[in-house]
Amino acid sequence: MFPDAVAALDGLSVDHRALDAELKTLDAAVDAIAAGVARRSDRAVAVRDAAREGAQAAVRMRDVLMDHLDSEEPVLRELFPQVSDAEVLRLRAAIVAGAPRSGPDLVMGLLHDPAPAPGAARLMDSFPAPLRWMRPLLLKRYRTQRSALGQ
């Protein structure tokens, strides 16, 4: 239906895979830090290594996400006026259904840190109401985790 837009969006799938990989690395680092802190202080080296790895993953994730949004938005801006309202609603439902179910605090935090990402408000509006209501709690958890990473 829109071959140029489809080709451009397909090219951005590489970013999606990179974001997924970095989110998994960050999630594992946070788990390692939590496990190390919950145990004994003799695990300080392992916690420090996990914190460094997590911080690096967060930076890589932020960079990929910002580049991705810069590339994706022009395609979507051109595409959406040509798509029917019914198709936009179907796409919105598919995006929500495909959103990660783990790490919502990281997703929320990275959308707003260091500054709200372009389109963050529109994206927040499409989240289910319970997730929007939990925004302050999720941001607090993100900041706590970021602080534990030494940021």
N, CA, C and O atoms as a DFTB+ gen file, in Angstrom:
604 C
 N C O
     1  1       0.820      -1.187       0.000
     2  2       0.000       0.000       0.000
     3  2       0.869       1.259       0.000
     4  3       0.595       2.200      -0.744
     5  1       1.934       1.280       0.845
     6  2       2.868       2.395       0.920
     7  2       4.286       1.831       0.892
     8  3       4.958       1.797       1.924
     9  1       4.750       1.388      -0.283
    10  2       6.017       0.647      -0.338
    11  2       7.230       1.435       0.169
    12  3       8.106       0.852       0.808
    13  1       7.303       2.726      -0.097
    14  2       8.459       3.503       0.369
    15  2       8.487       3.582       1.891
    16  3       9.538       3.419       2.510
    17  1       7.330       3.834       2.484
    18  2       7.251       3.924       3.942
    19  2       7.543       2.569       4.581
    20  3       8.239       2.489       5.593
    21  1       7.006       1.507       3.984
    22  2       7.248       0.165       4.519
    23  2       8.738      -0.162       4.464
    24  3       9.289      -0.715       5.416
    25  1       9.380       0.172       3.372
    26  2      10.820      -0.097       3.234
    27  2      11.617       0.700       4.272
    28  3      12.548       0.176       4.883
    29  1      11.248       1.965       4.465
    30  2      11.952       2.793       5.449
    31  2      11.756       2.248       6.862
    32  3      12.704       2.196       7.645
    33  1      10.542       1.847       7.187
    34  2      10.265       1.310       8.526
    35  2      10.932      -0.048       8.726
    36  3      11.396      -0.352       9.825
    37  1      10.985      -0.865       7.677
    38  2      11.675      -2.152       7.778
    39  2      13.157      -1.943       8.091
    40  3      13.759      -2.701       8.852
    41  1      13.724      -0.912       7.495
    42  2      15.131      -0.601       7.759
    43  2      15.384      -0.232       9.213
    44  3      16.493      -0.406       9.718
    45  1      14.363       0.274       9.882
    46  2      14.498       0.656      11.284
    47  2      14.358      -0.532      12.236
    48  3      14.569      -0.386      13.440
    49  1      14.006      -1.694      11.712
    50  2      13.876      -2.888      12.553
    51  2      15.198      -3.251      13.229
    52  3      15.201      -3.832      14.314
    53  1      16.302      -2.915      12.601
    54  2      17.612      -3.158      13.205
    55  2      17.695      -2.423      14.539
    56  3      18.224      -2.958      15.513
    57  1      17.177      -1.205      14.583
    58  2      17.167      -0.433      15.829
    59  2      16.341      -1.132      16.892
    60  3      16.714      -1.145      18.065
    61  1      15.224      -1.712      16.488
    62  2      14.365      -2.405      17.462
    63  2      15.119      -3.570      18.102
    64  3      15.032      -3.783      19.312
    65  1      15.846      -4.309      17.296
    66  2      16.618      -5.428      17.835
    67  2      17.725      -4.928      18.757
    68  3      17.989      -5.532      19.797
    69  1      18.370      -3.831      18.381
    70  2      19.429      -3.266      19.229
    71  2      18.849      -2.767      20.552
    72  3      19.444      -2.976      21.609
    73  1      17.697      -2.111      20.495
    74  2      17.055      -1.639      21.723
    75  2      16.677      -2.809      22.624
    76  3      16.864      -2.741      23.839
    77  1      16.155      -3.865      22.046
    78  2      15.781      -5.037      22.817
    79  2      17.009      -5.642      23.497
    80  3      16.954      -5.997      24.675
    81  1      18.099      -5.760      22.773
    82  2      19.327      -6.330      23.341
    83  2      19.853      -5.469      24.483
    84  3      20.250      -5.994      25.524
    85  1      19.859      -4.154      24.296
    86  2      20.363      -3.262      25.350
    87  2      19.442      -3.267      26.563
    88  3      19.913      -3.191      27.698
    89  1      18.141      -3.356      26.336
    90  2      17.204      -3.420      27.454
    91  2      17.429      -4.696      28.265
    92  3      17.353      -4.672      29.494
    93  1      17.703      -5.802      27.585
    94  2      17.999      -7.053      28.293
    95  2      19.299      -6.939      29.084
    96  3      19.384      -7.431      30.209
    97  1      20.307      -6.296      28.506
    98  2      21.572      -6.094      29.216
    99  2      21.354      -5.227      30.447
   100  3      21.867      -5.521      31.526
   101  1      20.595      -4.167      30.275
   102  2      20.308      -3.266      31.390
   103  2      19.498      -3.977      32.467
   104  3      19.769      -3.812      33.656
   105  1      18.525      -4.750      32.066
   106  2      17.700      -5.497      33.013
   107  2      18.559      -6.493      33.802
   108  3      18.403      -6.618      35.017
   109  1      19.454      -7.193      33.124
   110  2      20.342      -8.154      33.798
   111  2      21.271      -7.434      34.772
   112  3      21.534      -7.937      35.865
   113  1      21.766      -6.263      34.384
   114  2      22.644      -5.500      35.275
   115  2      21.902      -5.057      36.526
   116  3      22.438      -5.145      37.631
   117  1      20.681      -4.584      36.360
   118  2      19.883      -4.163      37.513
   119  2      19.619      -5.354      38.435
   120  3      19.713      -5.227      39.655
   121  1      19.290      -6.507      37.855
   122  2      19.077      -7.712      38.666
   123  2      20.349      -8.100      39.417
   124  3      20.286      -8.477      40.587
   125  1      21.503      -8.012      38.754
   126  2      22.772      -8.360      39.388
   127  2      23.083      -7.403      40.530
   128  3      23.566      -7.818      41.583
   129  1      22.808      -6.133      40.318
   130  2      23.034      -5.145      41.379
   131  2      22.116      -5.430      42.559
   132  3      22.553      -5.427      43.710
   133  1      20.855      -5.674      42.272
   134  2      19.895      -5.958      43.344
   135  2      20.307      -7.208      44.116
   136  3      20.224      -7.229      45.344
   137  1      20.744      -8.237      43.422
   138  2      21.164      -9.475      44.085
   139  2      22.431      -9.244      44.906
   140  3      22.558      -9.761      46.016
   141  1      23.355      -8.479      44.367
   142  2      24.608      -8.198      45.079
   143  2      24.400      -7.341      46.304
   144  3      25.013      -7.581      47.344
   145  1      23.545      -6.348      46.194
   146  2      23.269      -5.461      47.321
   147  2      22.486      -6.215      48.390
   148  3      22.685      -5.991      49.584
   149  1      21.602      -7.103      47.964
   150  2      20.773      -7.843      48.909
   151  2      21.603      -8.865      49.691
   152  3      21.190      -9.295      50.768
   153  1      22.741      -9.249      49.175
   154  2      23.558     -10.259      49.856
   155  2      24.582      -9.568      50.744
   156  3      24.212      -8.864      51.684
   157  1      25.850      -9.757      50.460
   158  2      26.897      -9.255      51.349
   159  2      27.734      -8.191      50.660
   160  3      27.775      -8.095      49.433
   161  1      28.395      -7.402      51.480
   162  2      29.209      -6.323      50.940
   163  2      30.452      -6.827      50.217
   164  3      31.071      -6.060      49.479
   165  1      30.847      -8.112      50.404
   166  2      32.020      -8.629      49.702
   167  2      31.759      -8.802      48.209
   168  3      32.655      -9.190      47.459
   169  1      30.560      -8.522      47.789
   170  2      30.211      -8.594      46.368
   171  2      30.354      -7.221      45.710
   172  3      29.818      -7.009      44.622
   173  1      31.049      -6.308      46.329
   174  2      31.169      -4.936      45.832
   175  2      31.737      -4.882      44.416
   176  3      31.283      -4.081      43.599
   177  1      32.727      -5.729      44.117
   178  2      33.333      -5.715      42.786
   179  2      32.303      -6.135      41.741
   180  3      32.189      -5.492      40.697
   181  1      31.552      -7.202      42.006
   182  2      30.549      -7.673      41.052
   183  2      29.468      -6.620      40.845
   184  3      29.018      -6.401      39.720
   185  1      29.053      -5.971      41.920
   186  2      28.042      -4.923      41.816
   187  2      28.584      -3.752      41.001
   188  3      27.881      -3.197      40.157
   189  1      29.828      -3.384      41.257
   190  2      30.444      -2.281      40.515
   191  2      30.526      -2.611      39.024
   192  3      30.254      -1.755      38.182
   193  1      30.901      -3.852      38.695
   194  2      30.962      -4.268      37.289
   195  2      29.578      -4.235      36.649
   196  3      29.419      -3.768      35.521
   197  1      28.577      -4.734      37.378
   198  2      27.203      -4.724      36.863
   199  2      26.716      -3.293      36.671
   200  3      26.033      -2.991      35.693
   201  1      27.068      -2.413      37.606
   202  2      26.667      -1.011      37.495
   203  2      27.295      -0.363      36.260
   204  3      26.635       0.373      35.526
   205  1      28.574      -0.648      36.044
   206  2      29.258      -0.083      34.871
   207  2      28.621      -0.606      33.574
   208  3      28.371       0.159      32.643
   209  1      28.365      -1.908      33.529
   210  2      27.745      -2.505      32.339
   211  2      26.342      -1.938      32.112
   212  3      25.963      -1.642      30.979
   213  1      25.577      -1.789      33.190
   214  2      24.226      -1.232      33.081
   215  2      24.246       0.205      32.608
   216  3      23.439       0.598      31.766
   217  1      25.166       0.992      33.146
   218  2      25.260       2.400      32.731
   219  2      25.634       2.507      31.258
   220  3      25.093       3.347      30.539
   221  1      26.556       1.662      30.809
   222  2      26.943       1.671      29.395
   223  2      25.777       1.250      28.509
   224  3      25.561       1.827      27.443
   225  1      25.023       0.239      28.953
   226  2      23.855      -0.204      28.177
   227  2      22.815       0.900      28.098
   228  3      22.197       1.092      27.051
   229  1      22.612       1.630      29.191
   230  2      21.632       2.721      29.202
   231  2      22.032       3.823      28.230
   232  3      21.181       4.367      27.526
   233  1      23.313       4.155      28.185
   234  2      23.795       5.187      27.252
   235  2      23.608       4.721      25.812
   236  3      23.134       5.479      24.965
   237  1      23.983       3.465      25.535
   238  2      23.809       2.941      24.168
   239  2      22.328       2.926      23.790
   240  3      21.961       3.262      22.664
   241  1      21.496       2.536      24.732
   242  2      20.062       2.476      24.477
   243  2      19.510       3.871      24.173
   244  3      18.731       4.045      23.236
   245  1      19.915       4.855      24.967
   246  2      19.471       6.231      24.735
   247  2      19.897       6.715      23.351
   248  3      19.109       7.330      22.633
   249  1      21.142       6.436      22.982
   250  2      21.646       6.892      21.682
   251  2      20.898       6.233      20.529
   252  3      20.524       6.902      19.566
   253  1      20.680       4.925      20.624
   254  2      19.945       4.222      19.570
   255  2      18.524       4.760      19.486
   256  3      18.007       4.994      18.393
   257  1      17.893       4.956      20.642
   258  2      16.513       5.431      20.661
   259  2      16.389       6.827      20.055
   260  3      15.468       7.084      19.280
   261  1      17.289       7.714      20.394
   262  2      17.220       9.071      19.855
   263  2      17.440       9.073      18.336
   264  3      16.715       9.748      17.606
   265  1      18.436       8.322      17.865
   266  2      18.663       8.224      16.420
   267  2      17.469       7.592      15.723
   268  3      17.067       8.019      14.640
   269  1      16.912       6.577      16.354
   270  2      15.762       5.873      15.791
   271  2      14.569       6.817      15.649
   272  3      13.936       6.871      14.595
   273  1      14.270       7.555      16.708
   274  2      13.132       8.485      16.647
   275  2      13.348       9.561      15.599
   276  3      12.408       9.955      14.908
   277  1      14.589      10.044      15.474
   278  2      14.889      11.054      14.453
   279  2      14.658      10.515      13.051
   280  3      14.247      11.263      12.163
   281  1      14.915       9.229      12.837
   282  2      14.723       8.625      11.519
   283  2      13.274       8.210      11.284
   284  3      12.772       8.297      10.164
   285  1      12.609       7.759      12.339
   286  2      11.271       7.204      12.201
   287  2      10.193       8.283      12.063
   288  3       9.248       8.125      11.290
   289  1      10.335       9.362      12.805
   290  2       9.279      10.378      12.817
   291  2       8.965      10.971      11.440
   292  3       7.789      11.129      11.111
   293  1       9.976      11.306      10.620
   294  2       9.628      11.844       9.292
   295  2       8.825      10.858       8.441
   296  3       7.923      11.256       7.704
   297  1       9.155       9.581       8.549
   298  2       8.419       8.566       7.785
   299  2       6.978       8.513       8.263
   300  3       6.045       8.503       7.459
   301  1       6.806       8.478       9.573
   302  2       5.451       8.402      10.124
   303  2       4.662       9.674       9.848
   304  3       3.465       9.614       9.568
   305  1       5.314      10.804       9.923
   306  2       4.636      12.081       9.668
   307  2       4.080      12.125       8.241
   308  3       2.996      12.659       8.004
   309  1       4.826      11.563       7.307
   310  2       4.366      11.522       5.917
   311  2       3.302      10.439       5.715
   312  3       2.370      10.614       4.930
   313  1       3.447       9.337       6.421
   314  2       2.583       8.195       6.224
   315  2       1.202       8.371       6.840
   316  3       0.204       8.069       6.185
   317  1       1.113       8.848       8.069
   318  2      -0.160       8.839       8.785
   319  2      -1.289       9.639       8.136
   320  3      -2.437       9.200       8.209
   321  1      -1.035      10.767       7.518
   322  2      -2.169      11.443       6.870
   323  2      -2.811      10.614       5.752
   324  3      -3.947      10.876       5.356
   325  1      -2.089       9.627       5.253
   326  2      -2.610       8.792       4.168
   327  2      -3.326       7.539       4.675
   328  3      -3.915       6.797       3.889
   329  1      -3.274       7.306       5.984
   330  2      -3.831       6.087       6.570
   331  2      -5.183       6.410       7.201
   332  3      -5.350       7.447       7.843
   333  1      -6.137       5.514       7.012
   334  2      -7.474       5.737       7.549
   335  2      -7.473       5.673       9.072
   336  3      -6.581       5.072       9.671
   337  1      -8.470       6.289       9.698
   338  2      -8.589       6.278      11.159
   339  2      -8.666       4.845      11.696
   340  3      -8.077       4.538      12.732
   341  1      -9.379       3.983      11.003
   342  2      -9.507       2.592      11.446
   343  2      -8.147       1.897      11.463
   344  3      -7.857       1.127      12.379
   345  1      -7.318       2.163      10.465
   346  2      -5.993       1.553      10.409
   347  2      -5.080       2.119      11.498
   348  3      -4.260       1.387      12.053
   349  1      -5.211       3.407      11.807
   350  2      -4.419       4.001      12.885
   351  2      -4.789       3.345      14.215
   352  3      -3.911       3.033      15.019
   353  1      -6.078       3.136      14.447
   354  2      -6.522       2.485      15.682
   355  2      -6.013       1.044      15.756
   356  3      -5.615       0.578      16.824
   357  1      -6.027       0.350      14.638
   358  2      -5.519      -1.023      14.604
   359  2      -4.018      -1.038      14.878
   360  3      -3.522      -1.915      15.586
   361  1      -3.300      -0.077      14.324
   362  2      -1.859       0.024      14.555
   363  2      -1.577       0.349      16.027
   364  3      -0.685      -0.240      16.636
   365  1      -2.332       1.276      16.584
   366  2      -2.144       1.635      17.994
   367  2      -2.338       0.406      18.885
   368  3      -1.556       0.178      19.808
   369  1      -3.372      -0.381      18.611
   370  2      -3.632      -1.591      19.400
   371  2      -2.477      -2.584      19.260
   372  3      -2.084      -3.225      20.235
   373  1      -1.939      -2.706      18.057
   374  2      -0.820      -3.629      17.835
   375  2       0.430      -3.158      18.579
   376  3       1.170      -3.977      19.124
   377  1       0.669      -1.852      18.605
   378  2       1.831      -1.312      19.324
   379  2       1.698      -1.576      20.811
   380  3       2.651      -2.014      21.455
   381  1       0.527      -1.313      21.358
   382  2       0.303      -1.546      22.784
   383  2       0.446      -3.028      23.099
   384  3       1.053      -3.387      24.107
   385  1      -0.107      -3.898      22.248
   386  2      -0.020      -5.343      22.481
   387  2       1.426      -5.834      22.401
   388  3       1.796      -6.789      23.085
   389  1       2.233      -5.192      21.579
   390  2       3.618      -5.619      21.415
   391  2       4.605      -4.938      22.333
   392  3       5.802      -5.220      22.272
   393  1       4.125      -4.038      23.191
   394  2       5.025      -3.323      24.101
   395  2       5.617      -4.296      25.118
   396  3       4.962      -5.255      25.526
   397  1       6.856      -4.042      25.522
   398  2       7.482      -4.937      26.497
   399  2       6.671      -5.009      27.781
   400  3       6.142      -4.002      28.253
   401  1       6.579      -6.204      28.338
   402  2       5.842      -6.398      29.588
   403  2       6.778      -6.351      30.794
   404  3       6.322      -6.302      31.936
   405  1       8.071      -6.365      30.540
   406  2       9.016      -6.254      31.644
   407  2       9.772      -4.949      31.504
   408  3       9.972      -4.436      30.403
   409  1      10.183      -4.431      32.634
   410  2      10.963      -3.197      32.625
   411  2      10.192      -1.952      32.265
   412  3      10.762      -1.062      31.634
   413  1       8.895      -1.832      32.637
   414  2       8.177      -0.608      32.271
   415  2       8.790       0.627      32.909
   416  3       8.671       1.728      32.370
   417  1       9.447       0.455      34.059
   418  2      10.103       1.588      34.693
   419  2      11.269       2.084      33.837
   420  3      11.521       3.286      33.762
   421  1      11.984       1.150      33.189
   422  2      13.093       1.555      32.320
   423  2      12.574       2.245      31.068
   424  3      13.127       3.255      30.631
   425  1      11.510       1.696      30.494
   426  2      10.920       2.322      29.300
   427  2      10.443       3.728      29.645
   428  3      10.723       4.679      28.914
   429  1       9.721       3.862      30.759
   430  2       9.197       5.157      31.175
   431  2      10.338       6.131      31.459
   432  3      10.299       7.287      31.037
   433  1      11.349       5.655      32.177
   434  2      12.477       6.516      32.509
   435  2      13.235       6.992      31.293
   436  3      13.582       8.169      31.193
   437  1      13.494       6.084      30.364
   438  2      14.252       6.460      29.175
   439  2      13.449       7.377      28.249
   440  3      14.023       8.125      27.458
   441  1      12.122       7.313      28.353
   442  2      11.297       8.247      27.582
   443  2      11.429       9.675      28.115
   444  3      11.217      10.641      27.382
   445  1      11.782       9.799      29.402
   446  2      11.782      11.116      30.046
   447  2      13.153      11.590      30.499
   448  3      13.267      12.701      31.017
   449  1      14.195      10.790      30.323
   450  2      15.515      11.156      30.825
   451  2      16.536      11.119      29.707
   452  3      16.611      10.109      29.007
   453  1      17.314      12.144      29.501
   454  2      17.501      13.313      30.340
   455  2      16.429      14.388      30.135
   456  3      16.261      15.270      30.977
   457  1      15.723      14.312      29.038
   458  2      14.606      15.230      28.763
   459  2      13.546      14.396      28.046
   460  3      13.867      13.373      27.443
   461  1      12.297      14.823      28.108
   462  2      11.272      14.043      27.406
   463  2      11.624      13.877      25.924
   464  3      11.963      14.838      25.234
   465  1      11.535      12.638      25.466
   466  2      11.807      12.354      24.059
   467  2      10.725      13.001      23.201
   468  3       9.582      13.123      23.640
   469  1      11.071      13.415      21.985
   470  2      10.038      13.959      21.102
   471  2       8.912      12.944      20.934
   472  3       9.161      11.777      20.632
   473  1       7.699      13.382      21.127
   474  2       6.547      12.511      20.985
   475  2       6.209      11.721      22.240
   476  3       5.285      10.907      22.221
   477  1       6.940      11.944      23.338
   478  2       6.684      11.184      24.576
   479  2       5.267      11.419      25.084
   480  3       4.617      10.482      25.550
   481  1       4.780      12.645      25.003
   482  2       3.428      12.940      25.497
   483  2       2.382      12.174      24.684
   484  3       1.434      11.624      25.243
   485  1       2.563      12.142      23.367
   486  2       1.607      11.404      22.525
   487  2       1.679       9.910      22.829
   488  3       0.657       9.225      22.864
   489  1       2.878       9.420      23.044
   490  2       3.043       8.011      23.368
   491  2       2.390       7.703      24.711
   492  3       1.712       6.685      24.851
   493  1       2.588       8.571      25.695
   494  2       1.975       8.372      27.014
   495  2       0.450       8.314      26.888
   496  3      -0.197       7.514      27.563
   497  1      -0.115       9.143      26.042
   498  2      -1.564       9.151      25.853
   499  2      -2.090       7.821      25.324
   500  3      -3.251       7.477      25.547
   501  1      -1.238       7.073      24.623
   502  2      -1.687       5.802      24.047
   503  2      -1.512       4.628      25.012
   504  3      -2.019       3.536      24.755
   505  1      -0.794       4.846      26.127
   506  2      -0.619       3.778      27.112
   507  2      -1.931       3.509      27.824
   508  3      -2.758       4.412      27.953
   509  1      -2.136       2.284      28.287
   510  2      -3.331       1.983      29.087
   511  2      -3.359       2.859      30.342
   512  3      -2.311       3.208      30.887
   513  1      -4.552       3.205      30.789
   514  2      -4.713       4.106      31.934
   515  2      -3.922       3.666      33.161
   516  3      -3.269       4.510      33.775
   517  1      -3.944       2.379      33.559
   518  2      -3.174       2.004      34.753
   519  2      -1.680       2.326      34.634
   520  3      -1.042       2.699      35.618
   521  1      -1.132       2.183      33.434
   522  2       0.276       2.499      33.234
   523  2       0.500       4.000      33.357
   524  3       1.502       4.431      33.927
   525  1      -0.416       4.795      32.832
   526  2      -0.297       6.256      32.972
   527  2      -0.395       6.658      34.441
   528  3       0.323       7.552      34.887
   529  1      -1.274       6.007      35.191
   530  2      -1.432       6.332      36.609
   531  2      -0.172       5.980      37.395
   532  3       0.150       6.626      38.392
   533  1       0.538       4.948      36.934
   534  2       1.739       4.499      37.638
   535  2       2.991       5.284      37.240
   536  3       4.074       5.020      37.761
   537  1       2.855       6.227      36.341
   538  2       4.007       6.971      35.836
   539  2       4.906       7.506      36.947
   540  3       6.116       7.284      36.892
   541  1       4.364       8.211      37.970
   542  2       5.258       8.724      39.023
   543  2       6.023       7.609      39.744
   544  3       7.207       7.763      40.044
   545  1       5.360       6.504      40.018
   546  2       6.008       5.386      40.693
   547  2       7.092       4.771      39.806
   548  3       8.181       4.455      40.284
   549  1       6.792       4.601      38.516
   550  2       7.762       4.019      37.594
   551  2       8.976       4.934      37.424
   552  3      10.110       4.457      37.368
   553  1       8.741       6.250      37.343
   554  2       9.856       7.184      37.227
   555  2      10.705       7.179      38.493
   556  3      11.930       7.281      38.417
   557  1      10.069       7.061      39.650
   558  2      10.813       6.992      40.908
   559  2      11.686       5.739      40.924
   560  3      12.854       5.798      41.308
   561  1      11.117       4.604      40.505
   562  2      11.894       3.364      40.471
   563  2      13.056       3.478      39.483
   564  3      14.161       3.014      39.764
   565  1      12.807       4.090      38.338
   566  2      13.866       4.299      37.351
   567  2      14.990       5.148      37.950
   568  3      16.166       4.808      37.816
   569  1      14.627       6.257      38.612
   570  2      15.645       7.133      39.202
   571  2      16.442       6.399      40.286
   572  3      17.653       6.588      40.402
   573  1      15.770       5.572      41.068
   574  2      16.448       4.789      42.099
   575  2      17.448       3.832      41.459
   576  3      18.583       3.715      41.922
   577  1      17.033       3.152      40.402
   578  2      17.920       2.223      39.712
   579  2      19.068       2.967      39.055
   580  3      20.210       2.507      39.080
   581  1      18.768       4.102      38.476
   582  2      19.818       4.905      37.836
   583  2      20.835       5.379      38.882
   584  3      22.041       5.381      38.634
   585  1      20.340       5.770      40.029
   586  2      21.217       6.198      41.109
   587  2      22.113       5.048      41.561
   588  3      23.294       5.250      41.844
   589  1      21.551       3.843      41.629
   590  2      22.342       2.669      42.012
   591  2      23.425       2.376      40.988
   592  3      24.454       1.787      41.317
   593  1      23.195       2.786      39.748
   594  2      24.198       2.596      38.691
   595  2      25.265       3.687      38.728
   596  3      26.208       3.664      37.938
   597  1      25.116       4.635      39.640
   598  2      26.099       5.688      39.766
   599  2      25.851       6.868      38.873
   600  3      26.769       7.643      38.604
   601  1      24.633       7.027      38.406
   602  2      24.294       8.134      37.504
   603  2      23.684       9.279      38.259
   604  3      23.336      10.298      37.661
